[in-house]
Structure formats: structure tokens, C-alpha cells
Amino acid sequence: DQLKLSVIETVPRGDQPSWVKDGKDYFEKDGKMYYTSVSEGFGNLEASKRASQAAVQTKIVEQVKNTIGVEFGRSLETGAYEESTGGYLKDVFMSNVNKVNVSGIVIESTYSERIQEQKGSESKIYWRTYSLASLPISTYKDLVKRAFDDTSKQIEQNKSAKEMLQEAEARFYNK
């Protein structure tokens, strides 16, 4: 039996907004980083919205921390560095990134579809909700700066790590 999905209701009413149609997980526009997320399978519209909004907020926090970590790793690797100091530095930096509280996330919009799923004689109805959230790029830059500052304080006594951090920071911003 073929699986057939039909949208039987939308909230708000109407076609999918462009940010849903585009299907992009991430895009930048007007000084903000935008992330999207979808959750489905809920019998209740409010539960579907809450799950989708929680998912997109978690996604932003993880993505921001991951991006900072990847960029930091890249800026470290482009320098000729001593392995153990580099490893130590990355650990200290990432522990600071992971402690950073990502605030300033705004839920910009949600779009929900009530789906009817038909397979043979079996039918089920559930909600699928898309959420769009944003974080100002300036907030992202503040998080990066805070991670560098905290790391710098923690490694104050380690001269080679401190020099390496300063070089990595310069490369981070000049990529």
C-alpha cells in the first residue's frame, strides 16, 4: 500500500512561507543568523509548536558552539603549533564555549500543518510545525569574543599557549 500524505489544515491559513519552501536549515539576512527546525507527530497543535520551538533553540545553541569550535580549530591548525599545547588550548577554549549562555534567540515565526497520513485502510492525523528563529550576528561575535577572553584569562601563566591563542584569534577574525 502506498503512503499518502495530505495537508488538511494550516496555521496560519495559507501557503507555506518562503522560509519553509526554501528548505534551508540556515541563512543570514539583515545582520541576523536564521535557523529553521521542524517537528511532527503531535496530536495537539500547541505541543507541536512547543516541540518545534524548543528544537530550533537547541539547534541554534549547538550550531553556534559547533561553528565557533570548528573555526577555532581551523585558525589553530593554520599555525605551526606544538601538538600538546594546541590540544590543551582547544580543550580550554571549547570548555569556555560550552559554558557560554547563548541568549538573544528570537522565535520569528511558526507555521503548522495538520497532516492526514493514509496507508491502505489505516489513517492517522497529526501536526507538523516549522519554526524560524534568529540570533543577531553581533551576539554571535560577542560569544566568540567572550570565549577568547575567558580562555586568555585561564592560560595567563602558560606563555606558549598564550602566544598560540593570540595568533589563532588573529586568524579567526581574518579568515
mmCIF file with all atom_site columns, C-alpha atoms in Angstrom:
data_model
loop_
_atom_site.group_PDB
_atom_site.id
_atom_site.type_symbol
_atom_site.label_atom_id
_atom_site.label_alt_id
_atom_site.label_comp_id
_atom_site.label_asym_id
_atom_site.label_entity_id
_atom_site.label_seq_id
_atom_site.pdbx_PDB_ins_code
_atom_site.Cartn_x
_atom_site.Cartn_y
_atom_site.Cartn_z
_atom_site.occupancy
_atom_site.B_iso_or_equiv
_atom_site.pdbx_formal_charge
_atom_site.auth_seq_id
_atom_site.auth_comp_id
_atom_site.auth_asym_id
_atom_site.auth_atom_id
_atom_site.pdbx_PDB_model_num
ATOM 1   C CA . ASP A 1 1   ? 0.000  0.000  0.000  1.00 0.00 ? 1   ASP A CA 1
ATOM 2   C CA . GLN A 1 2   ? 1.165  3.479  -0.841 1.00 0.00 ? 2   GLN A CA 1
ATOM 3   C CA . LEU A 1 3   ? 1.607  6.107  1.836  1.00 0.00 ? 3   LEU A CA 1
ATOM 4   C CA . LYS A 1 4   ? -0.393 9.228  1.068  1.00 0.00 ? 4   LYS A CA 1
ATOM 5   C CA . LEU A 1 5   ? 0.051  12.491 2.982  1.00 0.00 ? 5   LEU A CA 1
ATOM 6   C CA . SER A 1 6   ? -2.392 15.372 2.716  1.00 0.00 ? 6   SER A CA 1
ATOM 7   C CA . VAL A 1 7   ? -2.375 18.733 4.431  1.00 0.00 ? 7   VAL A CA 1
ATOM 8   C CA . ILE A 1 8   ? -5.895 19.247 5.807  1.00 0.00 ? 8   ILE A CA 1
ATOM 9   C CA . GLU A 1 9   ? -5.342 22.495 7.706  1.00 0.00 ? 9   GLU A CA 1
ATOM 10  C CA . THR A 1 10  ? -2.640 25.133 8.177  1.00 0.00 ? 10  THR A CA 1
ATOM 11  C CA . VAL A 1 11  ? -1.957 27.633 10.968 1.00 0.00 ? 11  VAL A CA 1
ATOM 12  C CA . PRO A 1 12  ? -1.779 30.411 9.912  1.00 0.00 ? 12  PRO A CA 1
ATOM 13  C CA . ARG A 1 13  ? -4.044 29.665 6.943  1.00 0.00 ? 13  ARG A CA 1
ATOM 14  C CA . GLY A 1 14  ? -2.432 29.726 3.531  1.00 0.00 ? 14  GLY A CA 1
ATOM 15  C CA . ASP A 1 15  ? 0.623  28.536 1.630  1.00 0.00 ? 15  ASP A CA 1
ATOM 16  C CA . GLN A 1 16  ? 3.927  27.679 3.229  1.00 0.00 ? 16  GLN A CA 1
ATOM 17  C CA . PRO A 1 17  ? 6.019  30.790 3.903  1.00 0.00 ? 17  PRO A CA 1
ATOM 18  C CA . SER A 1 18  ? 9.163  31.162 1.760  1.00 0.00 ? 18  SER A CA 1
ATOM 19  C CA . TRP A 1 19  ? 11.442 30.142 4.648  1.00 0.00 ? 19  TRP A CA 1
ATOM 20  C CA . VAL A 1 20  ? 9.636  26.774 4.793  1.00 0.00 ? 20  VAL A CA 1
ATOM 21  C CA . LYS A 1 21  ? 9.508  26.319 0.994  1.00 0.00 ? 21  LYS A CA 1
ATOM 22  C CA . ASP A 1 22  ? 13.233 27.096 0.623  1.00 0.00 ? 22  ASP A CA 1
ATOM 23  C CA . GLY A 1 23  ? 14.020 24.180 2.914  1.00 0.00 ? 23  GLY A CA 1
ATOM 24  C CA . LYS A 1 24  ? 17.204 25.816 4.218  1.00 0.00 ? 24  LYS A CA 1
ATOM 25  C CA . ASP A 1 25  ? 18.325 24.935 7.751  1.00 0.00 ? 25  ASP A CA 1
ATOM 26  C CA . TYR A 1 26  ? 20.294 28.158 7.985  1.00 0.00 ? 26  TYR A CA 1
ATOM 27  C CA . PHE A 1 27  ? 20.602 31.518 6.237  1.00 0.00 ? 27  PHE A CA 1
ATOM 28  C CA . GLU A 1 28  ? 21.846 35.021 7.025  1.00 0.00 ? 28  GLU A CA 1
ATOM 29  C CA . LYS A 1 29  ? 19.898 38.192 6.331  1.00 0.00 ? 29  LYS A CA 1
ATOM 30  C CA . ASP A 1 30  ? 19.880 41.784 7.661  1.00 0.00 ? 30  ASP A CA 1
ATOM 31  C CA . GLY A 1 31  ? 22.585 41.194 10.281 1.00 0.00 ? 31  GLY A CA 1
ATOM 32  C CA . LYS A 1 32  ? 20.928 38.070 11.689 1.00 0.00 ? 32  LYS A CA 1
ATOM 33  C CA . MET A 1 33  ? 21.594 34.344 11.533 1.00 0.00 ? 33  MET A CA 1
ATOM 34  C CA . TYR A 1 34  ? 18.385 32.380 10.903 1.00 0.00 ? 34  TYR A CA 1
ATOM 35  C CA . TYR A 1 35  ? 17.790 28.733 11.739 1.00 0.00 ? 35  TYR A CA 1
ATOM 36  C CA . THR A 1 36  ? 14.796 26.529 10.967 1.00 0.00 ? 36  THR A CA 1
ATOM 37  C CA . SER A 1 37  ? 13.509 23.353 12.535 1.00 0.00 ? 37  SER A CA 1
ATOM 38  C CA . VAL A 1 38  ? 10.548 21.032 12.123 1.00 0.00 ? 38  VAL A CA 1
ATOM 39  C CA . SER A 1 39  ? 8.796  18.659 14.484 1.00 0.00 ? 39  SER A CA 1
ATOM 40  C CA . GLU A 1 40  ? 5.912  16.363 13.738 1.00 0.00 ? 40  GLU A CA 1
ATOM 41  C CA . GLY A 1 41  ? 3.761  13.587 15.048 1.00 0.00 ? 41  GLY A CA 1
ATOM 42  C CA . PHE A 1 42  ? 1.877  15.536 17.691 1.00 0.00 ? 42  PHE A CA 1
ATOM 43  C CA . GLY A 1 43  ? -1.888 15.202 18.082 1.00 0.00 ? 43  GLY A CA 1
ATOM 44  C CA . ASN A 1 44  ? -2.021 18.638 19.676 1.00 0.00 ? 44  ASN A CA 1
ATOM 45  C CA . LEU A 1 45  ? -1.121 21.889 17.891 1.00 0.00 ? 45  LEU A CA 1
ATOM 46  C CA . GLU A 1 46  ? 0.343  23.591 20.993 1.00 0.00 ? 46  GLU A CA 1
ATOM 47  C CA . ALA A 1 47  ? 2.556  20.592 21.794 1.00 0.00 ? 47  ALA A CA 1
ATOM 48  C CA . SER A 1 48  ? 3.766  20.568 18.187 1.00 0.00 ? 48  SER A CA 1
ATOM 49  C CA . LYS A 1 49  ? 4.635  24.291 18.366 1.00 0.00 ? 49  LYS A CA 1
ATOM 50  C CA . ARG A 1 50  ? 6.421  23.937 21.715 1.00 0.00 ? 50  ARG A CA 1
ATOM 51  C CA . ALA A 1 51  ? 8.477  20.971 20.463 1.00 0.00 ? 51  ALA A CA 1
ATOM 52  C CA . SER A 1 52  ? 9.427  22.785 17.258 1.00 0.00 ? 52  SER A CA 1
ATOM 53  C CA . GLN A 1 53  ? 10.412 25.982 19.090 1.00 0.00 ? 53  GLN A CA 1
ATOM 54  C CA . ALA A 1 54  ? 12.467 24.042 21.648 1.00 0.00 ? 54  ALA A CA 1
ATOM 55  C CA . ALA A 1 55  ? 14.160 22.136 18.813 1.00 0.00 ? 55  ALA A CA 1
ATOM 56  C CA . VAL A 1 56  ? 15.124 25.288 16.915 1.00 0.00 ? 56  VAL A CA 1
ATOM 57  C CA . GLN A 1 57  ? 16.517 26.935 20.075 1.00 0.00 ? 57  GLN A CA 1
ATOM 58  C CA . THR A 1 58  ? 18.599 23.851 20.868 1.00 0.00 ? 58  THR A CA 1
ATOM 59  C CA . LYS A 1 59  ? 19.761 23.772 17.251 1.00 0.00 ? 59  LYS A CA 1
ATOM 60  C CA . ILE A 1 60  ? 20.952 27.403 17.379 1.00 0.00 ? 60  ILE A CA 1
ATOM 61  C CA . VAL A 1 61  ? 22.900 26.841 20.592 1.00 0.00 ? 61  VAL A CA 1
ATOM 62  C CA . GLU A 1 62  ? 24.537 23.663 19.240 1.00 0.00 ? 62  GLU A CA 1
ATOM 63  C CA . GLN A 1 63  ? 25.279 25.155 15.821 1.00 0.00 ? 63  GLN A CA 1
ATOM 64  C CA . VAL A 1 64  ? 26.759 28.355 17.225 1.00 0.00 ? 64  VAL A CA 1
ATOM 65  C CA . LYS A 1 65  ? 29.029 26.441 19.610 1.00 0.00 ? 65  LYS A CA 1
ATOM 66  C CA . ASN A 1 66  ? 29.970 23.963 16.886 1.00 0.00 ? 66  ASN A CA 1
ATOM 67  C CA . THR A 1 67  ? 30.772 26.735 14.381 1.00 0.00 ? 67  THR A CA 1
ATOM 68  C CA . ILE A 1 68  ? 32.936 28.580 16.904 1.00 0.00 ? 68  ILE A CA 1
ATOM 69  C CA . GLY A 1 69  ? 34.758 25.320 17.688 1.00 0.00 ? 69  GLY A CA 1
ATOM 70  C CA . VAL A 1 70  ? 35.356 24.442 14.032 1.00 0.00 ? 70  VAL A CA 1
ATOM 71  C CA . GLU A 1 71  ? 36.571 27.959 13.195 1.00 0.00 ? 71  GLU A CA 1
ATOM 72  C CA . PHE A 1 72  ? 38.840 27.971 16.240 1.00 0.00 ? 72  PHE A CA 1
ATOM 73  C CA . GLY A 1 73  ? 40.263 24.575 15.263 1.00 0.00 ? 73  GLY A CA 1
ATOM 74  C CA . ARG A 1 74  ? 40.924 25.872 11.745 1.00 0.00 ? 74  ARG A CA 1
ATOM 75  C CA . SER A 1 75  ? 42.619 29.012 12.979 1.00 0.00 ? 75  SER A CA 1
ATOM 76  C CA . LEU A 1 76  ? 44.806 26.871 15.269 1.00 0.00 ? 76  LEU A CA 1
ATOM 77  C CA . GLU A 1 77  ? 45.747 24.384 12.546 1.00 0.00 ? 77  GLU A CA 1
ATOM 78  C CA . THR A 1 78  ? 46.910 27.026 10.072 1.00 0.00 ? 78  THR A CA 1
ATOM 79  C CA . GLY A 1 79  ? 49.668 27.936 12.532 1.00 0.00 ? 79  GLY A CA 1
ATOM 80  C CA . ALA A 1 80  ? 52.681 25.727 13.114 1.00 0.00 ? 80  ALA A CA 1
ATOM 81  C CA . TYR A 1 81  ? 51.973 24.698 16.662 1.00 0.00 ? 81  TYR A CA 1
ATOM 82  C CA . GLU A 1 82  ? 53.200 22.183 19.126 1.00 0.00 ? 82  GLU A CA 1
ATOM 83  C CA . GLU A 1 83  ? 50.600 19.381 19.388 1.00 0.00 ? 83  GLU A CA 1
ATOM 84  C CA . SER A 1 84  ? 50.188 19.109 23.175 1.00 0.00 ? 84  SER A CA 1
ATOM 85  C CA . THR A 1 85  ? 49.862 22.888 23.646 1.00 0.00 ? 85  THR A CA 1
ATOM 86  C CA . GLY A 1 86  ? 47.379 23.049 20.762 1.00 0.00 ? 86  GLY A CA 1
ATOM 87  C CA . GLY A 1 87  ? 45.300 20.229 22.223 1.00 0.00 ? 87  GLY A CA 1
ATOM 88  C CA . TYR A 1 88  ? 45.313 21.846 25.656 1.00 0.00 ? 88  TYR A CA 1
ATOM 89  C CA . LEU A 1 89  ? 44.335 25.198 24.177 1.00 0.00 ? 89  LEU A CA 1
ATOM 90  C CA . LYS A 1 90  ? 41.461 23.711 22.181 1.00 0.00 ? 90  LYS A CA 1
ATOM 91  C CA . ASP A 1 91  ? 40.147 21.913 25.304 1.00 0.00 ? 91  ASP A CA 1
ATOM 92  C CA . VAL A 1 92  ? 40.234 25.096 27.398 1.00 0.00 ? 92  VAL A CA 1
ATOM 93  C CA . PHE A 1 93  ? 38.645 27.128 24.587 1.00 0.00 ? 93  PHE A CA 1
ATOM 94  C CA . MET A 1 94  ? 35.846 24.596 23.979 1.00 0.00 ? 94  MET A CA 1
ATOM 95  C CA . SER A 1 95  ? 35.074 24.300 27.694 1.00 0.00 ? 95  SER A CA 1
ATOM 96  C CA . ASN A 1 96  ? 34.621 28.092 27.697 1.00 0.00 ? 96  ASN A CA 1
ATOM 97  C CA . VAL A 1 97  ? 32.465 27.990 24.564 1.00 0.00 ? 97  VAL A CA 1
ATOM 98  C CA . ASN A 1 98  ? 30.283 25.305 26.179 1.00 0.00 ? 98  ASN A CA 1
ATOM 99  C CA . LYS A 1 99  ? 29.809 27.420 29.323 1.00 0.00 ? 99  LYS A CA 1
ATOM 100 C CA . VAL A 1 100 ? 28.661 30.437 27.334 1.00 0.00 ? 100 VAL A CA 1
ATOM 101 C CA . ASN A 1 101 ? 24.962 31.114 27.667 1.00 0.00 ? 101 ASN A CA 1
ATOM 102 C CA . VAL A 1 102 ? 23.517 31.827 24.226 1.00 0.00 ? 102 VAL A CA 1
ATOM 103 C CA . SER A 1 103 ? 20.880 34.474 24.774 1.00 0.00 ? 103 SER A CA 1
ATOM 104 C CA . GLY A 1 104 ? 19.124 36.737 22.330 1.00 0.00 ? 104 GLY A CA 1
ATOM 105 C CA . ILE A 1 105 ? 17.412 33.966 20.357 1.00 0.00 ? 105 ILE A CA 1
ATOM 106 C CA . VAL A 1 106 ? 14.105 35.161 18.914 1.00 0.00 ? 106 VAL A CA 1
ATOM 107 C CA . ILE A 1 107 ? 11.395 32.867 17.567 1.00 0.00 ? 107 ILE A CA 1
ATOM 108 C CA . GLU A 1 108 ? 10.477 34.788 14.426 1.00 0.00 ? 108 GLU A CA 1
ATOM 109 C CA . SER A 1 109 ? 7.679  32.612 13.119 1.00 0.00 ? 109 SER A CA 1
ATOM 110 C CA . THR A 1 110 ? 5.975  29.224 13.193 1.00 0.00 ? 110 THR A CA 1
ATOM 111 C CA . TYR A 1 111 ? 3.943  27.512 10.522 1.00 0.00 ? 111 TYR A CA 1
ATOM 112 C CA . SER A 1 112 ? 1.920  24.393 11.280 1.00 0.00 ? 112 SER A CA 1
ATOM 113 C CA . GLU A 1 113 ? 0.302  21.847 9.022  1.00 0.00 ? 113 GLU A CA 1
ATOM 114 C CA . ARG A 1 114 ? -2.278 19.297 10.080 1.00 0.00 ? 114 ARG A CA 1
ATOM 115 C CA . ILE A 1 115 ? -1.338 16.169 8.161  1.00 0.00 ? 115 ILE A CA 1
ATOM 116 C CA . GLN A 1 116 ? -3.519 13.224 7.271  1.00 0.00 ? 116 GLN A CA 1
ATOM 117 C CA . GLU A 1 117 ? -1.478 10.125 6.622  1.00 0.00 ? 117 GLU A CA 1
ATOM 118 C CA . GLN A 1 118 ? -3.245 7.369  4.731  1.00 0.00 ? 118 GLN A CA 1
ATOM 119 C CA . LYS A 1 119 ? -1.804 3.903  4.217  1.00 0.00 ? 119 LYS A CA 1
ATOM 120 C CA . GLY A 1 120 ? -4.281 1.370  2.932  1.00 0.00 ? 120 GLY A CA 1
ATOM 121 C CA . SER A 1 121 ? -7.250 1.440  5.287  1.00 0.00 ? 121 SER A CA 1
ATOM 122 C CA . GLU A 1 122 ? -5.219 2.982  8.129  1.00 0.00 ? 122 GLU A CA 1
ATOM 123 C CA . SER A 1 123 ? -5.314 6.698  8.670  1.00 0.00 ? 123 SER A CA 1
ATOM 124 C CA . LYS A 1 124 ? -3.710 8.968  11.216 1.00 0.00 ? 124 LYS A CA 1
ATOM 125 C CA . ILE A 1 125 ? -3.776 12.713 11.718 1.00 0.00 ? 125 ILE A CA 1
ATOM 126 C CA . TYR A 1 126 ? -1.018 14.749 13.333 1.00 0.00 ? 126 TYR A CA 1
ATOM 127 C CA . TRP A 1 127 ? 0.591  18.202 13.357 1.00 0.00 ? 127 TRP A CA 1
ATOM 128 C CA . ARG A 1 128 ? 3.878  19.179 11.726 1.00 0.00 ? 128 ARG A CA 1
ATOM 129 C CA . THR A 1 129 ? 5.284  22.542 12.865 1.00 0.00 ? 129 THR A CA 1
ATOM 130 C CA . TYR A 1 130 ? 8.120  24.529 11.337 1.00 0.00 ? 130 TYR A CA 1
ATOM 131 C CA . SER A 1 131 ? 9.875  27.171 13.427 1.00 0.00 ? 131 SER A CA 1
ATOM 132 C CA . LEU A 1 132 ? 12.122 30.020 12.334 1.00 0.00 ? 132 LEU A CA 1
ATOM 133 C CA . ALA A 1 133 ? 14.421 31.592 14.905 1.00 0.00 ? 133 ALA A CA 1
ATOM 134 C CA . SER A 1 134 ? 17.111 34.233 14.693 1.00 0.00 ? 134 SER A CA 1
ATOM 135 C CA . LEU A 1 135 ? 20.228 35.320 16.514 1.00 0.00 ? 135 LEU A CA 1
ATOM 136 C CA . PRO A 1 136 ? 21.905 38.664 15.781 1.00 0.00 ? 136 PRO A CA 1
ATOM 137 C CA . ILE A 1 137 ? 25.346 38.202 14.174 1.00 0.00 ? 137 ILE A CA 1
ATOM 138 C CA . SER A 1 138 ? 26.620 40.754 16.732 1.00 0.00 ? 138 SER A CA 1
ATOM 139 C CA . THR A 1 139 ? 25.554 38.359 19.534 1.00 0.00 ? 139 THR A CA 1
ATOM 140 C CA . TYR A 1 140 ? 27.472 35.555 17.832 1.00 0.00 ? 140 TYR A CA 1
ATOM 141 C CA . LYS A 1 141 ? 30.557 37.791 17.663 1.00 0.00 ? 141 LYS A CA 1
ATOM 142 C CA . ASP A 1 142 ? 30.171 38.657 21.371 1.00 0.00 ? 142 ASP A CA 1
ATOM 143 C CA . LEU A 1 143 ? 30.107 34.934 22.215 1.00 0.00 ? 143 LEU A CA 1
ATOM 144 C CA . VAL A 1 144 ? 33.319 34.376 20.253 1.00 0.00 ? 144 VAL A CA 1
ATOM 145 C CA . LYS A 1 145 ? 34.979 37.315 21.995 1.00 0.00 ? 145 LYS A CA 1
ATOM 146 C CA . ARG A 1 146 ? 33.876 36.068 25.415 1.00 0.00 ? 146 ARG A CA 1
ATOM 147 C CA . ALA A 1 147 ? 35.297 32.594 24.710 1.00 0.00 ? 147 ALA A CA 1
ATOM 148 C CA . PHE A 1 148 ? 38.647 34.097 23.664 1.00 0.00 ? 148 PHE A CA 1
ATOM 149 C CA . ASP A 1 149 ? 38.729 36.411 26.714 1.00 0.00 ? 149 ASP A CA 1
ATOM 150 C CA . ASP A 1 150 ? 37.866 33.620 29.182 1.00 0.00 ? 150 ASP A CA 1
ATOM 151 C CA . THR A 1 151 ? 40.462 31.314 27.617 1.00 0.00 ? 151 THR A CA 1
ATOM 152 C CA . SER A 1 152 ? 43.073 34.042 27.735 1.00 0.00 ? 152 SER A CA 1
ATOM 153 C CA . LYS A 1 153 ? 42.458 34.534 31.491 1.00 0.00 ? 153 LYS A CA 1
ATOM 154 C CA . GLN A 1 154 ? 42.684 30.805 32.169 1.00 0.00 ? 154 GLN A CA 1
ATOM 155 C CA . ILE A 1 155 ? 46.016 30.306 30.385 1.00 0.00 ? 155 ILE A CA 1
ATOM 156 C CA . GLU A 1 156 ? 47.639 33.500 31.706 1.00 0.00 ? 156 GLU A CA 1
ATOM 157 C CA . GLN A 1 157 ? 50.643 31.564 33.094 1.00 0.00 ? 157 GLN A CA 1
ATOM 158 C CA . ASN A 1 158 ? 51.287 29.426 30.006 1.00 0.00 ? 158 ASN A CA 1
ATOM 159 C CA . LYS A 1 159 ? 53.407 31.570 27.664 1.00 0.00 ? 159 LYS A CA 1
ATOM 160 C CA . SER A 1 160 ? 53.417 29.265 24.634 1.00 0.00 ? 160 SER A CA 1
ATOM 161 C CA . ALA A 1 161 ? 49.658 28.674 24.863 1.00 0.00 ? 161 ALA A CA 1
ATOM 162 C CA . LYS A 1 162 ? 49.035 32.398 25.248 1.00 0.00 ? 162 LYS A CA 1
ATOM 163 C CA . GLU A 1 163 ? 51.046 33.233 22.109 1.00 0.00 ? 163 GLU A CA 1
ATOM 164 C CA . MET A 1 164 ? 49.280 30.467 20.217 1.00 0.00 ? 164 MET A CA 1
ATOM 165 C CA . LEU A 1 165 ? 45.885 31.776 21.350 1.00 0.00 ? 165 LEU A CA 1
ATOM 166 C CA . GLN A 1 166 ? 46.737 35.301 20.183 1.00 0.00 ? 166 GLN A CA 1
ATOM 167 C CA . GLU A 1 167 ? 47.796 34.000 16.763 1.00 0.00 ? 167 GLU A CA 1
ATOM 168 C CA . ALA A 1 168 ? 44.679 31.821 16.490 1.00 0.00 ? 168 ALA A CA 1
ATOM 169 C CA . GLU A 1 169 ? 42.474 34.752 17.474 1.00 0.00 ? 169 GLU A CA 1
ATOM 170 C CA . ALA A 1 170 ? 44.020 36.975 14.796 1.00 0.00 ? 170 ALA A CA 1
ATOM 171 C CA . ARG A 1 171 ? 43.466 34.259 12.162 1.00 0.00 ? 171 ARG A CA 1
ATOM 172 C CA . PHE A 1 172 ? 39.922 33.601 13.420 1.00 0.00 ? 172 PHE A CA 1
ATOM 173 C CA . TYR A 1 173 ? 38.923 37.172 12.658 1.00 0.00 ? 173 TYR A CA 1
ATOM 174 C CA . ASN A 1 174 ? 40.889 37.485 9.404  1.00 0.00 ? 174 ASN A CA 1
ATOM 175 C CA . LYS A 1 175 ? 39.517 34.416 7.629  1.00 0.00 ? 175 LYS A CA 1
#
